[in-house]
Amino acid sequence: MTVSLAANALVTEQEAREFLWTDNAEASHDASELDNMRRLINMVSDAIEKWTGRYFINHGDIVEYHDGGHEEIYLRHYPVVGTPAVEENGSALDASNWDLYPDMGLLARKSGVWYTGRHKVKVSYTAGYGADTTAIPDDVRLACLIWLKATYQATAENFATVMAAGVVVRPEGMPAQVKQLLDSYRVVAIR
């Protein structure tokens, strides 16, 4: 069985090998070890996305509905890549009607408020830091590697159970140093 890195993997296989093993050449490890490492990279990357509430690798096709009646809308994922498609009460809006602050995920109506009512503003967009791991902030990649190593170095019995049962790496098992590195990336819902 060969496991591939997921599209949202926060570190490369080479980075993980160098962080986990002193003898990090691919040939020094059997297929099972490499598959377990890739599986853990995928699990930790998923756990980080879930805990922070953010996408780090560009993720397209995000569609959100927001309530109107306010001058500002905060998108759930940021930074925003490109220009979002915005509809208000079913009608497409030209970008001249709003300002985008991509690093905050903020859409500000240029005049007045967004159309009043529940779920009257539809926003379709892409969010993330880039198309691959090179664009991910260093502290996020370090957090992934530290959590990866902590999980990988769990006792043989625990590790075998985690891998065999298909249990997902869970946020309550997050090392304190990882939490500290990721705290500033955690999305806090405003409205």
Coordinates of N, CA and C in Angstrom, one line a residue:
M1 N 0.8 -1.2 0.0 CA 0.0 0.0 0.0 C 0.9 1.2 0.0
T2 N 0.6 2.2 -0.9 CA 1.3 3.4 -0.9 C 0.4 4.6 -0.6
V3 N 0.8 5.3 0.4 CA 0.0 6.5 0.9 C 0.6 7.7 0.2
S4 N -0.3 8.6 -0.3 CA 0.2 9.8 -0.9 C -0.1 11.0 0.1
L5 N 0.7 12.0 -0.1 CA 0.4 13.2 0.7 C -0.9 13.9 0.2
A6 N -1.8 14.3 1.1 CA -3.0 15.0 0.7 C -2.7 16.4 0.1
A7 N -3.6 16.9 -0.6 CA -3.4 18.2 -1.2 C -3.2 19.3 -0.1
N8 N -3.7 19.1 1.1 CA -3.6 20.1 2.1 C -2.4 19.8 3.1
A9 N -1.5 18.9 2.7 CA -0.4 18.6 3.6 C 0.4 19.9 3.8
L10 N 0.8 20.1 5.1 CA 1.4 21.4 5.5 C 2.9 21.3 5.4
V11 N 3.5 20.1 5.2 CA 4.9 20.0 5.1 C 5.2 19.0 4.0
T12 N 6.4 19.0 3.5 CA 6.8 18.0 2.4 C 7.3 16.8 3.1
E13 N 7.3 15.7 2.3 CA 7.8 14.5 2.8 C 9.3 14.6 3.2
Q14 N 10.1 15.3 2.4 CA 11.5 15.6 2.8 C 11.7 16.3 4.1
E15 N 10.9 17.3 4.3 CA 10.9 18.1 5.6 C 10.6 17.2 6.8
A16 N 9.6 16.3 6.6 CA 9.2 15.4 7.7 C 10.3 14.4 7.9
R17 N 10.9 13.8 6.9 CA 12.0 12.9 7.1 C 13.2 13.5 7.8
E18 N 13.6 14.7 7.4 CA 14.7 15.4 8.1 C 14.4 15.7 9.5
F19 N 13.1 16.0 9.8 CA 12.7 16.3 11.2 C 12.6 15.1 12.1
L20 N 12.2 14.0 11.5 CA 11.9 12.8 12.3 C 13.1 11.9 12.5
W21 N 13.9 11.8 11.4 CA 14.9 10.7 11.4 C 16.3 11.3 11.2
T22 N 17.3 10.8 11.9 CA 18.7 11.3 11.7 C 19.2 10.7 10.4
D23 N 18.8 9.5 10.1 CA 19.1 8.9 8.8 C 17.9 9.1 7.9
N24 N 17.8 10.2 7.2 CA 16.6 10.6 6.6 C 16.5 10.2 5.1
A25 N 17.4 9.5 4.6 CA 17.3 9.1 3.2 C 16.1 8.1 3.0
E26 N 15.4 8.3 1.9 CA 14.2 7.5 1.7 C 14.5 6.0 1.7
A27 N 15.7 5.7 1.1 CA 16.1 4.3 1.0 C 16.4 3.6 2.4
S28 N 16.6 4.5 3.4 CA 16.9 4.0 4.7 C 15.6 3.5 5.5
H29 N 14.4 3.7 4.9 CA 13.2 3.4 5.6 C 12.3 2.5 4.7
D30 N 11.7 1.5 5.2 CA 10.9 0.7 4.4 C 9.5 1.4 4.0
A31 N 8.8 0.8 3.1 CA 7.6 1.3 2.6 C 6.6 1.6 3.7
S32 N 6.5 0.7 4.6 CA 5.6 0.8 5.7 C 5.9 2.1 6.6
E33 N 7.1 2.3 6.9 CA 7.5 3.5 7.7 C 7.2 4.8 6.9
L34 N 7.5 4.8 5.6 CA 7.2 5.9 4.8 C 5.7 6.2 4.7
D35 N 4.9 5.1 4.5 CA 3.4 5.2 4.5 C 2.9 5.8 5.8
N36 N 3.4 5.3 6.9 CA 3.0 5.8 8.2 C 3.3 7.2 8.4
M37 N 4.5 7.7 7.9 CA 4.9 9.1 8.0 C 3.9 9.9 7.2
R38 N 3.6 9.5 6.0 CA 2.7 10.3 5.1 C 1.3 10.3 5.7
R39 N 0.9 9.2 6.2 CA -0.4 9.2 6.9 C -0.5 10.2 8.0
L40 N 0.6 10.2 8.8 CA 0.6 11.1 10.0 C 0.7 12.6 9.5
I41 N 1.4 12.9 8.4 CA 1.4 14.2 7.9 C 0.0 14.7 7.5
N42 N -0.7 13.8 6.9 CA -2.1 14.1 6.4 C -3.0 14.3 7.7
M43 N -2.9 13.4 8.7 CA -3.7 13.6 9.9 C -3.4 14.9 10.6
V44 N -2.1 15.2 10.8 CA -1.8 16.4 11.6 C -2.2 17.6 10.8
S45 N -2.0 17.6 9.5 CA -2.4 18.7 8.6 C -3.9 19.0 8.8
D46 N -4.7 17.9 8.7 CA -6.2 18.0 8.9 C -6.5 18.6 10.3
A47 N -5.8 18.1 11.3 CA -6.1 18.5 12.6 C -5.8 20.0 12.8
I48 N -4.7 20.5 12.2 CA -4.3 21.9 12.3 C -5.4 22.7 11.6
E49 N -5.8 22.3 10.4 CA -6.9 23.1 9.7 C -8.1 23.1 10.5
K50 N -8.5 22.0 11.1 CA -9.8 22.0 11.9 C -9.6 22.9 13.1
W51 N -8.5 22.8 13.8 CA -8.3 23.6 15.1 C -8.3 25.1 14.8
T52 N -7.6 25.4 13.7 CA -7.5 26.9 13.4 C -8.7 27.4 12.7
G53 N -9.4 26.5 12.0 CA -10.6 26.9 11.2 C -10.1 27.6 9.9
R54 N -8.9 27.3 9.4 CA -8.4 27.9 8.2 C -7.8 26.9 7.2
Y55 N -7.7 27.4 6.0 CA -7.0 26.6 5.0 C -5.7 27.3 4.8
F56 N -4.6 26.6 4.7 CA -3.3 27.2 4.5 C -2.8 27.0 3.0
I57 N -3.1 25.9 2.4 CA -2.9 25.7 1.0 C -4.2 26.2 0.3
N58 N -4.0 26.9 -0.8 CA -5.1 27.5 -1.5 C -6.2 26.5 -1.7
H59 N -7.4 26.9 -1.3 CA -8.6 26.1 -1.3 C -9.7 26.9 -2.0
G60 N -10.1 26.4 -3.2 CA -11.1 27.1 -4.0 C -12.5 26.6 -3.7
D61 N -13.4 27.1 -4.4 CA -14.8 26.7 -4.3 C -15.4 26.9 -2.9
I62 N -15.0 27.9 -2.2 CA -15.6 28.2 -0.9 C -16.8 29.0 -1.2
V63 N -18.0 28.6 -0.6 CA -19.2 29.4 -0.8 C -19.8 29.7 0.6
E64 N -20.0 30.9 0.9 CA -20.6 31.3 2.2 C -21.7 32.2 2.0
Y65 N -22.7 32.1 2.9 CA -23.9 33.0 2.9 C -23.8 33.8 4.2
H66 N -24.0 35.1 4.1 CA -23.9 36.0 5.3 C -25.1 36.8 5.4
D67 N -25.4 37.2 6.6 CA -26.5 38.1 6.9 C -26.1 39.5 6.5
G68 N -27.1 40.2 6.0 CA -26.9 41.6 5.6 C -27.2 42.5 6.8
G69 N -27.3 43.8 6.4 CA -27.6 44.8 7.5 C -26.4 45.4 8.1
H70 N -25.2 45.0 7.7 CA -24.0 45.5 8.3 C -23.1 46.1 7.2
E71 N -22.2 47.0 7.5 CA -21.2 47.5 6.5 C -20.1 46.5 6.2
E72 N -19.8 45.6 7.1 CA -18.7 44.7 6.9 C -19.1 43.2 7.0
I73 N -18.5 42.4 6.2 CA -18.7 40.9 6.3 C -17.3 40.3 6.5
Y74 N -17.2 39.5 7.5 CA -15.9 38.7 7.7 C -16.1 37.3 7.2
L75 N -15.2 37.0 6.2 CA -15.2 35.7 5.6 C -14.6 34.7 6.6
R76 N -15.0 33.5 6.6 CA -14.5 32.5 7.5 C -13.0 32.0 7.2
H77 N -12.6 32.2 6.0 CA -11.3 31.7 5.6 C -10.5 32.9 5.0
Y78 N -9.3 33.0 5.4 CA -8.4 34.0 4.9 C -6.9 33.6 5.1
P79 N -6.0 34.2 4.3 CA -6.1 35.2 3.4 C -6.9 34.8 2.1
V80 N -7.6 35.8 1.6 CA -8.4 35.6 0.4 C -7.5 35.8 -0.9
V81 N -7.6 34.9 -1.8 CA -6.8 34.9 -3.0 C -7.7 35.4 -4.2
G82 N -7.3 36.4 -4.9 CA -8.0 36.9 -6.0 C -9.2 37.7 -5.6
T83 N -10.1 37.9 -6.5 CA -11.4 38.7 -6.3 C -12.5 37.7 -6.1
P84 N -13.2 37.8 -5.0 CA -14.4 36.9 -4.8 C -15.5 37.3 -5.7
A85 N -16.4 36.4 -5.9 CA -17.7 36.6 -6.6 C -18.7 36.9 -5.5
V86 N -19.4 38.0 -5.6 CA -20.3 38.4 -4.5 C -21.7 38.6 -5.1
E87 N -22.7 38.0 -4.5 CA -24.1 38.3 -4.9 C -24.8 38.8 -3.6
E88 N -25.7 39.8 -3.9 CA -26.5 40.4 -2.9 C -28.0 40.2 -3.2
N89 N -28.7 39.5 -2.4 CA -30.1 39.2 -2.7 C -30.3 38.6 -4.1
G90 N -29.4 37.7 -4.5 CA -29.5 37.0 -5.8 C -28.9 37.7 -7.0
S91 N -28.5 38.9 -6.8 CA -27.9 39.7 -7.9 C -26.4 39.8 -7.8
A92 N -25.6 39.6 -8.9 CA -24.2 39.7 -8.8 C -23.8 41.2 -8.6
L93 N -22.8 41.4 -7.8 CA -22.3 42.7 -7.5 C -20.9 42.9 -8.2
D94 N -20.7 44.0 -8.8 CA -19.4 44.3 -9.3 C -18.4 44.7 -8.2
A95 N -17.1 44.4 -8.3 CA -16.2 44.7 -7.2 C -16.1 46.2 -6.9
S96 N -16.6 47.0 -7.7 CA -16.6 48.5 -7.4 C -17.5 48.8 -6.2
N97 N -18.4 47.9 -5.8 CA -19.3 48.1 -4.8 C -18.8 47.8 -3.4
W98 N -17.6 47.2 -3.3 CA -17.1 46.8 -2.0 C -15.5 46.8 -2.1
D99 N -15.0 46.9 -0.9 CA -13.5 46.8 -0.7 C -13.2 45.5 -0.1
L100 N -12.1 44.8 -0.5 CA -11.6 43.6 0.0 C -10.3 43.8 0.8
Y101 N -10.3 43.3 2.0 CA -9.0 43.3 2.8 C -8.6 41.9 2.9
P102 N -7.9 41.3 2.0 CA -7.6 39.9 1.9 C -7.0 39.2 3.1
D103 N -6.1 39.9 3.8 CA -5.4 39.3 4.9 C -6.3 39.2 6.1
M104 N -7.4 39.9 6.1 CA -8.3 39.8 7.2 C -9.6 39.1 6.9
G105 N -9.8 38.8 5.6 CA -11.0 38.2 5.1 C -12.2 39.1 5.2
L106 N -12.0 40.4 5.1 CA -13.0 41.4 5.3 C -13.5 42.0 4.0
L107 N -14.9 42.0 3.8 CA -15.5 42.7 2.7 C -16.3 43.8 3.3
A108 N -15.9 45.0 2.8 CA -16.6 46.3 3.4 C -17.4 46.9 2.2
R109 N -18.7 47.1 2.5 CA -19.5 47.8 1.5 C -19.1 49.2 1.4
K110 N -19.0 49.7 0.2 CA -18.5 51.1 0.0 C -19.5 52.1 0.4
S111 N -20.8 51.8 0.1 CA -21.8 52.8 0.6 C -23.0 52.0 1.2
G112 N -23.4 52.5 2.3 CA -24.5 51.8 3.0 C -24.1 50.5 3.6
V113 N -25.1 49.6 3.7 CA -24.9 48.3 4.3 C -25.3 47.2 3.3
W114 N -24.8 46.0 3.6 CA -25.2 44.9 2.8 C -26.7 44.7 2.9
Y115 N -27.3 44.2 1.8 CA -28.7 44.0 1.8 C -29.2 43.3 3.1
T116 N -30.2 43.9 3.7 CA -30.7 43.4 5.0 C -31.5 42.1 4.9
G117 N -31.2 41.2 5.7 CA -31.9 39.9 5.8 C -30.9 38.8 6.0
R118 N -31.5 37.6 6.4 CA -30.7 36.4 6.7 C -30.2 35.8 5.4
H119 N -28.9 35.6 5.4 CA -28.2 34.9 4.3 C -28.5 35.6 2.9
K120 N -28.5 36.9 2.9 CA -28.7 37.6 1.7 C -27.5 37.9 0.9
V121 N -26.3 37.7 1.5 CA -25.0 37.9 0.7 C -24.3 36.6 0.5
K122 N -24.1 36.3 -0.7 CA -23.4 35.0 -1.1 C -22.0 35.4 -1.6
V123 N -21.0 34.8 -1.0 CA -19.6 35.1 -1.4 C -18.9 33.7 -1.8
S124 N -18.4 33.7 -3.0 CA -17.6 32.5 -3.5 C -16.2 33.0 -3.7
Y125 N -15.3 32.2 -3.1 CA -13.9 32.7 -3.2 C -12.9 31.5 -2.9
T126 N -11.6 31.9 -3.1 CA -10.5 31.0 -2.8 C -9.7 31.6 -1.6
A127 N -9.3 30.7 -0.7 CA -8.5 31.2 0.4 C -7.3 30.3 0.6
G128 N -6.2 30.9 1.2 CA -5.0 30.2 1.5 C -3.8 31.0 1.3
Y129 N -2.6 30.5 1.7 CA -1.4 31.3 1.6 C -0.7 31.0 0.2
G130 N -1.0 30.0 -0.4 CA -0.3 29.7 -1.7 C -0.7 28.3 -2.2
A131 N -0.2 27.9 -3.3 CA -0.5 26.6 -4.0 C 0.2 25.4 -3.4
D132 N 1.3 25.7 -2.6 CA 2.1 24.6 -2.1 C 2.7 25.0 -0.7
T133 N 3.4 24.1 -0.1 CA 4.0 24.3 1.2 C 4.9 25.5 1.3
T134 N 5.5 25.9 0.2 CA 6.5 27.0 0.3 C 5.9 28.3 0.7
A135 N 4.6 28.5 0.5 CA 3.9 29.7 0.9 C 3.4 29.7 2.3
I136 N 3.4 28.6 2.9 CA 2.8 28.5 4.3 C 3.8 29.1 5.3
P137 N 3.3 29.9 6.2 CA 4.2 30.6 7.2 C 5.0 29.5 7.9
D138 N 6.3 29.9 8.2 CA 7.2 29.0 8.9 C 6.7 28.5 10.2
D139 N 6.0 29.3 11.0 CA 5.6 28.8 12.3 C 4.5 27.8 12.2
V140 N 3.7 27.8 11.1 CA 2.7 26.8 10.9 C 3.4 25.5 10.5
R141 N 4.3 25.6 9.6 CA 5.1 24.4 9.2 C 5.8 23.7 10.4
L142 N 6.4 24.6 11.2 CA 7.1 24.1 12.4 C 6.1 23.4 13.4
A143 N 5.0 24.0 13.6 CA 3.9 23.4 14.4 C 3.5 22.0 13.9
C144 N 3.4 21.9 12.6 CA 3.0 20.6 12.0 C 4.1 19.6 12.2
L145 N 5.4 20.0 12.1 CA 6.5 19.1 12.3 C 6.6 18.6 13.8
I146 N 6.4 19.5 14.7 CA 6.5 19.2 16.1 C 5.4 18.2 16.5
W147 N 4.2 18.5 16.0 CA 3.1 17.6 16.3 C 3.3 16.2 15.7
L148 N 3.8 16.3 14.4 CA 4.1 15.0 13.7 C 5.1 14.2 14.5
K149 N 6.1 14.8 15.0 CA 7.2 14.1 15.7 C 6.6 13.5 17.1
A150 N 5.8 14.4 17.7 CA 5.2 13.9 19.0 C 4.3 12.7 18.8
T151 N 3.6 12.7 17.7 CA 2.7 11.6 17.4 C 3.5 10.4 17.0
Y152 N 4.5 10.6 16.1 CA 5.3 9.5 15.6 C 6.1 8.8 16.7
Q153 N 6.5 9.6 17.7 CA 7.3 9.0 18.8 C 6.5 8.5 20.0
A154 N 5.2 8.4 19.8 CA 4.3 7.8 20.8 C 4.8 6.4 21.0
T155 N 4.5 5.8 22.1 CA 4.9 4.4 22.4 C 4.4 3.5 21.2
A156 N 5.1 2.4 21.0 CA 4.8 1.5 19.9 C 3.4 1.0 20.0
E157 N 2.9 0.7 21.3 CA 1.6 0.2 21.4 C 0.5 1.2 21.0
N158 N 0.7 2.5 21.5 CA -0.2 3.6 21.1 C -0.1 3.9 19.6
F159 N 1.1 3.9 19.1 CA 1.2 4.2 17.7 C 0.5 3.2 16.8
A160 N 0.7 1.9 17.1 CA 0.1 0.8 16.4 C -1.4 0.9 16.5
T161 N -1.9 1.2 17.6 CA -3.4 1.4 17.8 C -3.9 2.5 17.0
V162 N -3.2 3.7 17.0 CA -3.6 4.8 16.2 C -3.7 4.5 14.7
M163 N -2.6 3.9 14.3 CA -2.5 3.6 12.8 C -3.5 2.5 12.4
A164 N -3.6 1.4 13.2 CA -4.5 0.3 12.8 C -5.9 0.7 12.9
A165 N -6.3 1.4 13.9 CA -7.7 1.8 14.1 C -8.2 2.9 13.2
G166 N -7.2 3.6 12.6 CA -7.6 4.7 11.7 C -8.0 5.9 12.5
V167 N -7.6 6.0 13.7 CA -8.0 7.1 14.6 C -7.4 8.4 14.1
V168 N -8.1 9.5 14.1 CA -7.6 10.8 13.6 C -6.8 11.4 14.7
V169 N -5.8 12.2 14.4 CA -5.1 13.0 15.4 C -6.0 14.0 15.9
R170 N -6.2 14.1 17.2 CA -7.2 15.0 17.7 C -6.6 16.2 18.4
P171 N -7.3 17.4 18.4 CA -6.7 18.6 19.0 C -6.4 18.5 20.4
E172 N -7.2 17.7 21.2 CA -6.8 17.6 22.6 C -5.5 16.9 22.9
G173 N -4.9 16.3 21.9 CA -3.6 15.7 22.0 C -2.5 16.6 21.5
M174 N -2.9 17.9 21.2 CA -1.9 18.9 20.7 C -0.9 19.3 21.7
P175 N 0.4 19.1 21.4 CA 1.4 19.6 22.3 C 1.3 21.1 22.5
A176 N 1.6 21.5 23.8 CA 1.5 22.9 24.1 C 2.3 23.9 23.2
Q177 N 3.5 23.4 22.8 CA 4.3 24.3 21.9 C 3.6 24.5 20.5
V178 N 2.9 23.5 20.1 CA 2.1 23.5 18.8 C 1.0 24.5 19.0
K179 N 0.3 24.4 20.1 CA -0.9 25.3 20.3 C -0.4 26.8 20.4
Q180 N 0.8 27.0 21.0 CA 1.3 28.4 21.1 C 1.7 28.9 19.7
L181 N 2.3 28.1 18.9 CA 2.6 28.5 17.5 C 1.4 28.8 16.7
L182 N 0.3 28.1 16.9 CA -0.9 28.2 16.1 C -2.0 29.2 16.6
D183 N -1.9 29.6 17.8 CA -2.9 30.5 18.4 C -3.2 31.7 17.6
S184 N -2.2 32.3 17.0 CA -2.5 33.5 16.2 C -3.2 33.3 14.9
Y185 N -3.3 32.0 14.5 CA -3.9 31.7 13.3 C -5.4 31.2 13.5
R186 N -5.8 31.0 14.7 CA -7.1 30.5 15.0 C -8.2 31.5 14.7
V187 N -9.2 31.1 13.9 CA -10.3 32.0 13.5 C -11.2 32.2 14.7
V188 N -11.5 33.4 15.0 CA -12.5 33.7 16.1 C -13.7 34.3 15.4
A189 N -14.9 33.6 15.5 CA -16.1 34.1 14.8 C -16.5 35.5 15.4
I190 N -16.8 36.4 14.6 CA -17.2 37.8 15.0 C -18.7 37.9 14.9
R191 N -19.3 37.5 13.8 CA -20.8 37.4 13.7 C -21.2 36.4 12.8

